[in-house]
PDB file of C-alpha atoms in Angstrom:
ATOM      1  CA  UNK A   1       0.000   0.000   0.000  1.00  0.00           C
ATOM      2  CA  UNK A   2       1.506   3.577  -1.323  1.00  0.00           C
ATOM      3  CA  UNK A   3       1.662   5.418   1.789  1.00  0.00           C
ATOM      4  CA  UNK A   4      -0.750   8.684   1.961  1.00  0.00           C
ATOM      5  CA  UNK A   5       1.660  10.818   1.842  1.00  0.00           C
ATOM      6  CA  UNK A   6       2.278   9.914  -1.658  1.00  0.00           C
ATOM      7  CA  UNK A   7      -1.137   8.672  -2.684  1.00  0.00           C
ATOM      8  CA  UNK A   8      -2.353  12.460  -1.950  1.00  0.00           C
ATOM      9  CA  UNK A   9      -0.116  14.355  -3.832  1.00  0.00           C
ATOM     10  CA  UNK A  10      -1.584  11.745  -7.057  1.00  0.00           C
ATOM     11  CA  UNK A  11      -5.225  12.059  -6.347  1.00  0.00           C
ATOM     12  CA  UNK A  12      -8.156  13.492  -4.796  1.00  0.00           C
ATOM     13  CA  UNK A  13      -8.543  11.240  -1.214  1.00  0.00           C
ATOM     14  CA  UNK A  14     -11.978  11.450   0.700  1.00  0.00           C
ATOM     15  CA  UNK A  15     -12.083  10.942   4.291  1.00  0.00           C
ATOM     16  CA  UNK A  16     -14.104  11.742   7.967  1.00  0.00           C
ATOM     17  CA  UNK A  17     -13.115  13.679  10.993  1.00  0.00           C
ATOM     18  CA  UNK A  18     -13.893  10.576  14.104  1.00  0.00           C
ATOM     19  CA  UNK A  19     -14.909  12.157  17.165  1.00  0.00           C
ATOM     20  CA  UNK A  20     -16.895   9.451  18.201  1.00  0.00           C
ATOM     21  CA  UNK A  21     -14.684   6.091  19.566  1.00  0.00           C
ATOM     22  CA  UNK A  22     -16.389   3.543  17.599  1.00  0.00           C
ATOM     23  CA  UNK A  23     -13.878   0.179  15.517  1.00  0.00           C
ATOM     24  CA  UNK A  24     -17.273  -0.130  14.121  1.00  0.00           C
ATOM     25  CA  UNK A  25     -17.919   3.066  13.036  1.00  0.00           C
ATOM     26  CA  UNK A  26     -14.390   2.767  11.033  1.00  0.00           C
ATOM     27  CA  UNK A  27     -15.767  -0.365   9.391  1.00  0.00           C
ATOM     28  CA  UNK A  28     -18.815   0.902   8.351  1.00  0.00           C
ATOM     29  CA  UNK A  29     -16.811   3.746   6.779  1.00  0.00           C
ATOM     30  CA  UNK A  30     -14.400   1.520   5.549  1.00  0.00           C
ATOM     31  CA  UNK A  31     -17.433  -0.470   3.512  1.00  0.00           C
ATOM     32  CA  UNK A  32     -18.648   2.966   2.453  1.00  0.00           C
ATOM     33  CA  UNK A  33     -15.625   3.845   0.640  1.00  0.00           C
ATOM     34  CA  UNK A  34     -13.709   6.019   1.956  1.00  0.00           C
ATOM     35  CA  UNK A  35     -10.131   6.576   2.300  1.00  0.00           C
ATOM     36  CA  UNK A  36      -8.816   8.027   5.433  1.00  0.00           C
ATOM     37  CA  UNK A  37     -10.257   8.284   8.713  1.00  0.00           C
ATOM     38  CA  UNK A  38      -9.016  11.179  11.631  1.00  0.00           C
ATOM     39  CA  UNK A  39      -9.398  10.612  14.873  1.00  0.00           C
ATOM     40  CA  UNK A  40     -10.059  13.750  16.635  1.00  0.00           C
ATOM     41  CA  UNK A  41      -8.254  14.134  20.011  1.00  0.00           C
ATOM     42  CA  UNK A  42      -9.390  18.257  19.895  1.00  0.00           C
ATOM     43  CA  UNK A  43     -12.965  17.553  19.813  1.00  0.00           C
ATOM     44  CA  UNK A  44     -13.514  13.906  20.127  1.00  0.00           C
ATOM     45  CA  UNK A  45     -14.117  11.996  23.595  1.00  0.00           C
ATOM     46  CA  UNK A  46     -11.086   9.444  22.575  1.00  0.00           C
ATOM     47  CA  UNK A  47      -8.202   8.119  25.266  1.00  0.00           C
ATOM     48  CA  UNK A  48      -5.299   6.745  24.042  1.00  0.00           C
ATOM     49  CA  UNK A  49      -6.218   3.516  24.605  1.00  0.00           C
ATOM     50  CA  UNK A  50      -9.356   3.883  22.369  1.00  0.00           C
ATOM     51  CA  UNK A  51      -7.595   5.790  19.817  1.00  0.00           C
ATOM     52  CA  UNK A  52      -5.357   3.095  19.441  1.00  0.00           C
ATOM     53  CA  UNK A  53      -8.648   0.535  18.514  1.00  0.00           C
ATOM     54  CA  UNK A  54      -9.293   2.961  16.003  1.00  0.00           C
ATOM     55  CA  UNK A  55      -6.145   3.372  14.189  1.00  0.00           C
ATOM     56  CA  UNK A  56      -6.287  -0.200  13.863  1.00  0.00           C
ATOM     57  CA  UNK A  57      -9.528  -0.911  13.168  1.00  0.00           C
ATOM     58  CA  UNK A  58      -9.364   1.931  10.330  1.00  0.00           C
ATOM     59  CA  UNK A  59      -6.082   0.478   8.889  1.00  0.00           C
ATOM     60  CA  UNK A  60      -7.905  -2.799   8.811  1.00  0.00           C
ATOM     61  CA  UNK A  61     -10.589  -1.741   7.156  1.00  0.00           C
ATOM     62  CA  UNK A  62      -8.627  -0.753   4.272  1.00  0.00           C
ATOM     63  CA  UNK A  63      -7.841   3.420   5.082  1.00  0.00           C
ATOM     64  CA  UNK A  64      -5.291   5.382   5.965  1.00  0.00           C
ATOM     65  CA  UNK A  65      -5.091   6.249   9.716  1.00  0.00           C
ATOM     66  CA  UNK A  66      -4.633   9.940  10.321  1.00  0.00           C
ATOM     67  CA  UNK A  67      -4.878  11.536  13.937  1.00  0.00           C
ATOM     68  CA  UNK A  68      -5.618  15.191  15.402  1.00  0.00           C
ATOM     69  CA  UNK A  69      -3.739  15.713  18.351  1.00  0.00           C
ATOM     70  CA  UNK A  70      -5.475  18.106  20.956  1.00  0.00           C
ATOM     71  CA  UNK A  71      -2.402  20.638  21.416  1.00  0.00           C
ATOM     72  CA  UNK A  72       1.137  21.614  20.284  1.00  0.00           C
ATOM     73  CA  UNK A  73       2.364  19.363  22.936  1.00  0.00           C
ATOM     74  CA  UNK A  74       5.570  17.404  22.271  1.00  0.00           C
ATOM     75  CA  UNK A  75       4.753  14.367  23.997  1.00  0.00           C
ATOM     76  CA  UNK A  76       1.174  13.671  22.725  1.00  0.00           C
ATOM     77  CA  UNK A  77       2.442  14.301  19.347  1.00  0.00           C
ATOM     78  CA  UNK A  78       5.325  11.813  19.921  1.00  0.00           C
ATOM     79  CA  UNK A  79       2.260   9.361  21.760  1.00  0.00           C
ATOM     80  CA  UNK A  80       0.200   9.912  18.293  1.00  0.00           C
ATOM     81  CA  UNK A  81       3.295   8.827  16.289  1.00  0.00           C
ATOM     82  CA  UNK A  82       3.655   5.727  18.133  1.00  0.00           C
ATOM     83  CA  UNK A  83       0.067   4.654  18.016  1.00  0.00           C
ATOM     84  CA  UNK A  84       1.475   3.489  13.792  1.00  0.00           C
ATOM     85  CA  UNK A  85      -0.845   6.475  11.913  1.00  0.00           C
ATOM     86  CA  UNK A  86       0.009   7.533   8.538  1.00  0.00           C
ATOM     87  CA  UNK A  87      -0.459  10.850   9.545  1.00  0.00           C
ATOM     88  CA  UNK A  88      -0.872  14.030  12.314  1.00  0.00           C
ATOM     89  CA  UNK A  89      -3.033  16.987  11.480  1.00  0.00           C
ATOM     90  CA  UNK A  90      -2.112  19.308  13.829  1.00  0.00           C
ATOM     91  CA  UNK A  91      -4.406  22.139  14.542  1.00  0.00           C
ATOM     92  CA  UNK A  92      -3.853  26.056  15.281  1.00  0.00           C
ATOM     93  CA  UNK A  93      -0.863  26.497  13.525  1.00  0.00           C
ATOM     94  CA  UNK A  94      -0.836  30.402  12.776  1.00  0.00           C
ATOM     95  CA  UNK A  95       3.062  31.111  11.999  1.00  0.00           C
ATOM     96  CA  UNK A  96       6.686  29.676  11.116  1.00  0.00           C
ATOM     97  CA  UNK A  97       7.835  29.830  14.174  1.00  0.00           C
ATOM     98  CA  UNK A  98       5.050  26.910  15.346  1.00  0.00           C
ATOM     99  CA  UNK A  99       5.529  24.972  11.869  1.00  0.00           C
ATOM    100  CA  UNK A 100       8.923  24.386  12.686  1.00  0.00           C
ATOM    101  CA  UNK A 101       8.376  23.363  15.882  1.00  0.00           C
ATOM    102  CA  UNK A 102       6.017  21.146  15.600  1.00  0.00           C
ATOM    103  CA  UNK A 103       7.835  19.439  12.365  1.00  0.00           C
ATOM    104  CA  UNK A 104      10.938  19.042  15.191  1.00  0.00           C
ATOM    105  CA  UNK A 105       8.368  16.770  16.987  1.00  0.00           C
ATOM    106  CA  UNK A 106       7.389  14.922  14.722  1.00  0.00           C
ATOM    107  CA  UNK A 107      10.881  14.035  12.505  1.00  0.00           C
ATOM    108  CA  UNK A 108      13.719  11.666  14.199  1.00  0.00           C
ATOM    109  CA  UNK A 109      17.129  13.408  14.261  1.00  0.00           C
ATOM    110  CA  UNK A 110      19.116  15.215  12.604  1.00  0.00           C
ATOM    111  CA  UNK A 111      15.285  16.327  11.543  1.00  0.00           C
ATOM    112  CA  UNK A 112      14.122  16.520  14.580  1.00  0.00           C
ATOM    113  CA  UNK A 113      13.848  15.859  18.275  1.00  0.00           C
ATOM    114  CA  UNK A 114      11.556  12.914  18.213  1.00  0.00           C
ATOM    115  CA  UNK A 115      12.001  10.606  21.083  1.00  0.00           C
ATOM    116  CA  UNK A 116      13.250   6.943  20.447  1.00  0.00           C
ATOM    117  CA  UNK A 117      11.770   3.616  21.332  1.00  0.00           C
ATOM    118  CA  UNK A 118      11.939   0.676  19.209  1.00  0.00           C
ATOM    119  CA  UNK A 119       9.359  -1.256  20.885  1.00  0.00           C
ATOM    120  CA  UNK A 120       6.007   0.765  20.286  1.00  0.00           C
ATOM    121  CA  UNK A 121       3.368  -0.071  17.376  1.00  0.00           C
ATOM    122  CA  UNK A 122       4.803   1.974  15.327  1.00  0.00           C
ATOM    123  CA  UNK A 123       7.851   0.010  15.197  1.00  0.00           C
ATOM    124  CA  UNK A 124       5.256  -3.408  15.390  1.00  0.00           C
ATOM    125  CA  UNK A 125       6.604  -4.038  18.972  1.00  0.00           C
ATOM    126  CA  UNK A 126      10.318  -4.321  18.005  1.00  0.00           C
ATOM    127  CA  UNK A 127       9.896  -6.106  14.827  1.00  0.00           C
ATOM    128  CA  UNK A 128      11.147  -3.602  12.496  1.00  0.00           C
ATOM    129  CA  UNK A 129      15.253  -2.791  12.162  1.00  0.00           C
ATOM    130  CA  UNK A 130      14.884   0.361  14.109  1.00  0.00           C
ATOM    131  CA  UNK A 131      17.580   1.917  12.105  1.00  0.00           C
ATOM    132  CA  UNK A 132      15.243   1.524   8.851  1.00  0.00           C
ATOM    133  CA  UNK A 133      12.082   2.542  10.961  1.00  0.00           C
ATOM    134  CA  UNK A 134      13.530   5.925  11.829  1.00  0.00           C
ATOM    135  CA  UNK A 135      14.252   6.783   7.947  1.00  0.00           C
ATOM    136  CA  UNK A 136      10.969   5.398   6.322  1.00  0.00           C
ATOM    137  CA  UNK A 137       8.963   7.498   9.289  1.00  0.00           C
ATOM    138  CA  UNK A 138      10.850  10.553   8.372  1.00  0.00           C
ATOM    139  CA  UNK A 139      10.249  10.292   4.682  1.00  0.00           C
ATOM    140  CA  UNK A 140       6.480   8.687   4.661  1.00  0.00           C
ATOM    141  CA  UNK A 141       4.747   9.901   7.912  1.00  0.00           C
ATOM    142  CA  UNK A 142       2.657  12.862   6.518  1.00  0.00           C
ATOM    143  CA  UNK A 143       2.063  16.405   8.456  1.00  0.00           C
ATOM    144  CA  UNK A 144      -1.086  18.079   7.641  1.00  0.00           C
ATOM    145  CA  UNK A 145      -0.916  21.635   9.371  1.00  0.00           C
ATOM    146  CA  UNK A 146      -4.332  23.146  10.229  1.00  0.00           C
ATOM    147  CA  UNK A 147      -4.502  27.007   8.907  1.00  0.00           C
ATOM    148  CA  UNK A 148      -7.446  28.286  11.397  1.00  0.00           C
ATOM    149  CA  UNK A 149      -7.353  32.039  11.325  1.00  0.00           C
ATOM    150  CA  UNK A 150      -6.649  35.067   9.483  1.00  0.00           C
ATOM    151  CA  UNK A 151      -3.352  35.004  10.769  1.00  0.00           C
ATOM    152  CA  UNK A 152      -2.444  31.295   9.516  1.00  0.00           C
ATOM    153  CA  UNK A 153      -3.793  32.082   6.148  1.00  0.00           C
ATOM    154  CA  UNK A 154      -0.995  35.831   5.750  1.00  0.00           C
ATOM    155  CA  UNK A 155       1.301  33.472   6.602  1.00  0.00           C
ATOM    156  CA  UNK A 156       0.591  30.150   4.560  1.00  0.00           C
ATOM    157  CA  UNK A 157       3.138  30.394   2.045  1.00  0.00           C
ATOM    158  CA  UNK A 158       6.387  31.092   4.180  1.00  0.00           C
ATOM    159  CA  UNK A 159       4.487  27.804   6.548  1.00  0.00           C
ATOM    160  CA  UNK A 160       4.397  25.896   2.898  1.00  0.00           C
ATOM    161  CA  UNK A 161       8.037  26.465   2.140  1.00  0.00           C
ATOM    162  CA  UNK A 162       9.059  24.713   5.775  1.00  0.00           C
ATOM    163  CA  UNK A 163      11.029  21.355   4.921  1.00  0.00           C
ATOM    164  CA  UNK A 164       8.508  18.925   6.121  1.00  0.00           C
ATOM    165  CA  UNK A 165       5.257  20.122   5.514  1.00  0.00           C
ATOM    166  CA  UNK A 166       3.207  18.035   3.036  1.00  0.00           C
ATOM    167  CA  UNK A 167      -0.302  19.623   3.602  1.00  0.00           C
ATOM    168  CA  UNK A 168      -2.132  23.079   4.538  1.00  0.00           C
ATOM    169  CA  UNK A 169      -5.879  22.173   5.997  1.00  0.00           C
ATOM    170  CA  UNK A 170      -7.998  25.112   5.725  1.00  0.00           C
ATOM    171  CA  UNK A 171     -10.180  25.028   8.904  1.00  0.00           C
ATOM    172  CA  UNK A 172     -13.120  26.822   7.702  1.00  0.00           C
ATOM    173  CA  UNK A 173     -15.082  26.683  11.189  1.00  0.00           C
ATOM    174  CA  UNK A 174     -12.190  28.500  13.116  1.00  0.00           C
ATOM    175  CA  UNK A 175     -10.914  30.706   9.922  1.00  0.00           C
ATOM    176  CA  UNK A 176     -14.748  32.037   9.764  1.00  0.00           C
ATOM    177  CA  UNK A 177     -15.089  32.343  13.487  1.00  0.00           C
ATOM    178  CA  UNK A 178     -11.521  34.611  13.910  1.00  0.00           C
ATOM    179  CA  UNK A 179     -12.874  36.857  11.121  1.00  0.00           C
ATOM    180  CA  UNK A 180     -16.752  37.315  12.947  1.00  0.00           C
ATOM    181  CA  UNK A 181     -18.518  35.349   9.944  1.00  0.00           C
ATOM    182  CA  UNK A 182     -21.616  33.314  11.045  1.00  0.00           C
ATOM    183  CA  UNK A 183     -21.594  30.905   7.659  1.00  0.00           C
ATOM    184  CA  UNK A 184     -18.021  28.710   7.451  1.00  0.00           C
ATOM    185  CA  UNK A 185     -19.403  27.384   3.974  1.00  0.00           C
ATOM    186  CA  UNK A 186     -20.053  31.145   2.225  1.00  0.00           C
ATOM    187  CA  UNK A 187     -18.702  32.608  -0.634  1.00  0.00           C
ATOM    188  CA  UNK A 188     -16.449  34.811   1.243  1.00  0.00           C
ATOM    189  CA  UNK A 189     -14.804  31.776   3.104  1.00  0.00           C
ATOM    190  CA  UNK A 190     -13.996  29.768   0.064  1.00  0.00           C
ATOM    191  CA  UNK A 191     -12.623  33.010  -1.906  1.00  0.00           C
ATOM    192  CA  UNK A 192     -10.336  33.673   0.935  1.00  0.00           C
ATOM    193  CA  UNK A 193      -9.156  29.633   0.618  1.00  0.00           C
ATOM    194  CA  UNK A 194      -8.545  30.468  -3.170  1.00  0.00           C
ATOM    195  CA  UNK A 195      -6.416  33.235  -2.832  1.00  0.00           C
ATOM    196  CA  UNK A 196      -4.104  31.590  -0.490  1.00  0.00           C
ATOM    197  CA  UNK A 197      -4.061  28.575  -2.431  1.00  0.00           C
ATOM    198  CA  UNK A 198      -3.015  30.557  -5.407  1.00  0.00           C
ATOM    199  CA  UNK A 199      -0.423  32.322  -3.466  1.00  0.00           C
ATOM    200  CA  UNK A 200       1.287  28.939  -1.913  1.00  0.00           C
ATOM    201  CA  UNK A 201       1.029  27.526  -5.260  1.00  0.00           C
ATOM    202  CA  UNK A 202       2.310  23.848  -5.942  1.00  0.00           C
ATOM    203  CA  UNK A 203       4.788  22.958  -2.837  1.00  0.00           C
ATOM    204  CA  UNK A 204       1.693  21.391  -0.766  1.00  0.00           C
ATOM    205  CA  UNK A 205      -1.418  19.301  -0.972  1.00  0.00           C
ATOM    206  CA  UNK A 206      -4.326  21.467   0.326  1.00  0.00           C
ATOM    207  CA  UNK A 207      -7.014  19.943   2.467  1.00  0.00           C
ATOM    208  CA  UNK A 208     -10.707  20.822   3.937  1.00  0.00           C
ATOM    209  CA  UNK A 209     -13.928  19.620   4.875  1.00  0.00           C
ATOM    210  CA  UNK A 210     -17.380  19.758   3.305  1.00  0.00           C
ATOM    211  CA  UNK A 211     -20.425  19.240   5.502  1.00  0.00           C
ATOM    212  CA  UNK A 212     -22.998  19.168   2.105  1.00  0.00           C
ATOM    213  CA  UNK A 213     -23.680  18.711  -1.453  1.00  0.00           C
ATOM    214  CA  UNK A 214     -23.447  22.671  -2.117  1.00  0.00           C
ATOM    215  CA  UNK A 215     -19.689  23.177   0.038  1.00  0.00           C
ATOM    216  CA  UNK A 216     -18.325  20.161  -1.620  1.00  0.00           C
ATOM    217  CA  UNK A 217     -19.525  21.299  -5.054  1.00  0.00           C
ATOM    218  CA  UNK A 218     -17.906  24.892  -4.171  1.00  0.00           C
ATOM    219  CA  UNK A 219     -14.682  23.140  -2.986  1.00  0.00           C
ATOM    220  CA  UNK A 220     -11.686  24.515  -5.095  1.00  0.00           C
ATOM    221  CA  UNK A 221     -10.333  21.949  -7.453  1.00  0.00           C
ATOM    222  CA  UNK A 222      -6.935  22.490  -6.339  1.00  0.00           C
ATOM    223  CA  UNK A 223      -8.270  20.272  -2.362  1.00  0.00           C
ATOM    224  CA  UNK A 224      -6.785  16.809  -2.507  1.00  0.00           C
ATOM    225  CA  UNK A 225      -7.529  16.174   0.888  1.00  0.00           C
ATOM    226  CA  UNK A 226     -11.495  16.240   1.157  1.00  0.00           C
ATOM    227  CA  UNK A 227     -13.279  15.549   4.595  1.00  0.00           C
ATOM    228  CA  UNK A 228     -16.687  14.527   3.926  1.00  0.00           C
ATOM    229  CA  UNK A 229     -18.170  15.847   7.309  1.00  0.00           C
ATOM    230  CA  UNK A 230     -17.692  14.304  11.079  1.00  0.00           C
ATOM    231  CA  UNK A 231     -18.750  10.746  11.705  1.00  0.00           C
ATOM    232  CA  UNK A 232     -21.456  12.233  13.930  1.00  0.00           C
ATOM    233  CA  UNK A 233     -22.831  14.052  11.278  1.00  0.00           C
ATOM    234  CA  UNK A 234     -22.670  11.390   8.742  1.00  0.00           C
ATOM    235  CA  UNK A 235     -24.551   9.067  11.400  1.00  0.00           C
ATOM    236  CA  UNK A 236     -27.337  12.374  12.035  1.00  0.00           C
ATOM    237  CA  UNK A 237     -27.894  12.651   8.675  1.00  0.00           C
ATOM    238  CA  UNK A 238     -28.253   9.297   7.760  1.00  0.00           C
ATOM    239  CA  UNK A 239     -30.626   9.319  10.269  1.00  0.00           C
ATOM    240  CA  UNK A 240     -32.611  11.760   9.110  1.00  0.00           C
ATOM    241  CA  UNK A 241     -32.998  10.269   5.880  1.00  0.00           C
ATOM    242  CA  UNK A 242     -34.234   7.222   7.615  1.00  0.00           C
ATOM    243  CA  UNK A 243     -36.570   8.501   9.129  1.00  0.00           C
ATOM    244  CA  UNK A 244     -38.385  10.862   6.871  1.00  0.00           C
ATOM    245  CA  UNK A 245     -38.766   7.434   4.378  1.00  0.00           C
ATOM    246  CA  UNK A 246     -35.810   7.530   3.272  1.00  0.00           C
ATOM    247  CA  UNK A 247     -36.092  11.082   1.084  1.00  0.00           C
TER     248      UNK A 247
END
């Protein structure tokens, strides 16, 4: 399996924000089709323990396991990495200054400061040559850095440029919020999304999520990474449908 890192920058992936700690959930997503799954430390109600069950009942079902940690924290980013994801999407990040710190976390030296352990699940409890571990997770684990306010988007391009960063995520809820709009999926939102896109250009993948048929068909063509709502939502509306016969 091509890991995401590289699968992303060739086409357009479709996952789910998981706040909900659920291996079943994953599997029904998994049968649905989709690609990725994140588990949301931030927002979600997940321990460790349980967000472990998910990453591998989402890699079992065929996805790529990303996770969210809650904070800039070094060691819950380092206790992410050694749960085995594909992937961290780290939220809040509004300058260099926290890009490059948080890309120290997450690469082994000379990288970065990542702690060492070779018996973890990302290392599949001491099975893998530790040596070859540490240079496959610095070259496939990919860092998706969440732009979530006007002050993340002036500085997207110099965060693009770090060595390191594979993806911008525009946070739409957070982005809208910090500027005082009410509507995260209006016109204004996704024009502001365009013009930083445009002036990053090609050095990233771009991500972000779409909660309907109308914010999904307004996504720019340029997001690889689409989120396709939060589990919760997905079950709600579902639901819905259900209930009103299906219509």
């Amino acid at each position: 399996m091509d890991s995401f890192k590289n699968k992303i920058y060739k086409n357009k992936l479709k996952g789910y924000w998981s706040i909900i700690p659920s291996s079943q959930i994953h599997e029904i997503m998994g049968i649905a089709g989709f690609d990725f799954g994140i588990i949301d430390l931030e927002h979600g109600t997940y321990s460790f323990q349980q967000a472990l069950e998910s990453v591998i009942a989402i890699k079992e079902s065929g996805m790529y396991a990303l996770i969210r940690p809650s904070s800039h924290d070094e060691k819950e980013i380092l206790r992410c990495l050694e749960l085995g994801v594909d992937g961290l999407c780290v939220p809040h990040i509004k300058n260099v200054e926290e890009a490059k710190s948080i890309i120290s976390f997450i690469k082994y030296p000379p990288q970065g400061i990542r702690g060492a352990s070779g018996f973890t699940r990302a290392t599949k409890y001491g099975f893998l040559d530790f040596n070859k571990h540490v240079i496959n997770a610095n070259k496939s684990i990919f860092v998706s850095l969440l732009i979530e306010s006007i002050e993340g988007i002036n500085n997207a391009r110099e965060i693009a440029n770090i060595d390191g960063v594979d993806n911008l995520y525009f946070g739409t809820y957070d982005i809208a919020s910090s500027m005082g709009e009410v509507n995260q999926k209006g016109e204004n939102i996704q024009n502001i999304i365009k013009k930083a896109i445009d002036n990053v250009g090609n050095n990233v993948s771009f991500g972000q999520v779409c909660v309907d048929n109308n914010q999904y068909k307004s996504l720019d063509s340029r997001i690889q990474m689409i989120v396709c709502g939060v589990d919760c939502g997905i079950i709600l509306n579902g639901s819905k449908i259900a209930k009103n016969g299906f219509i």
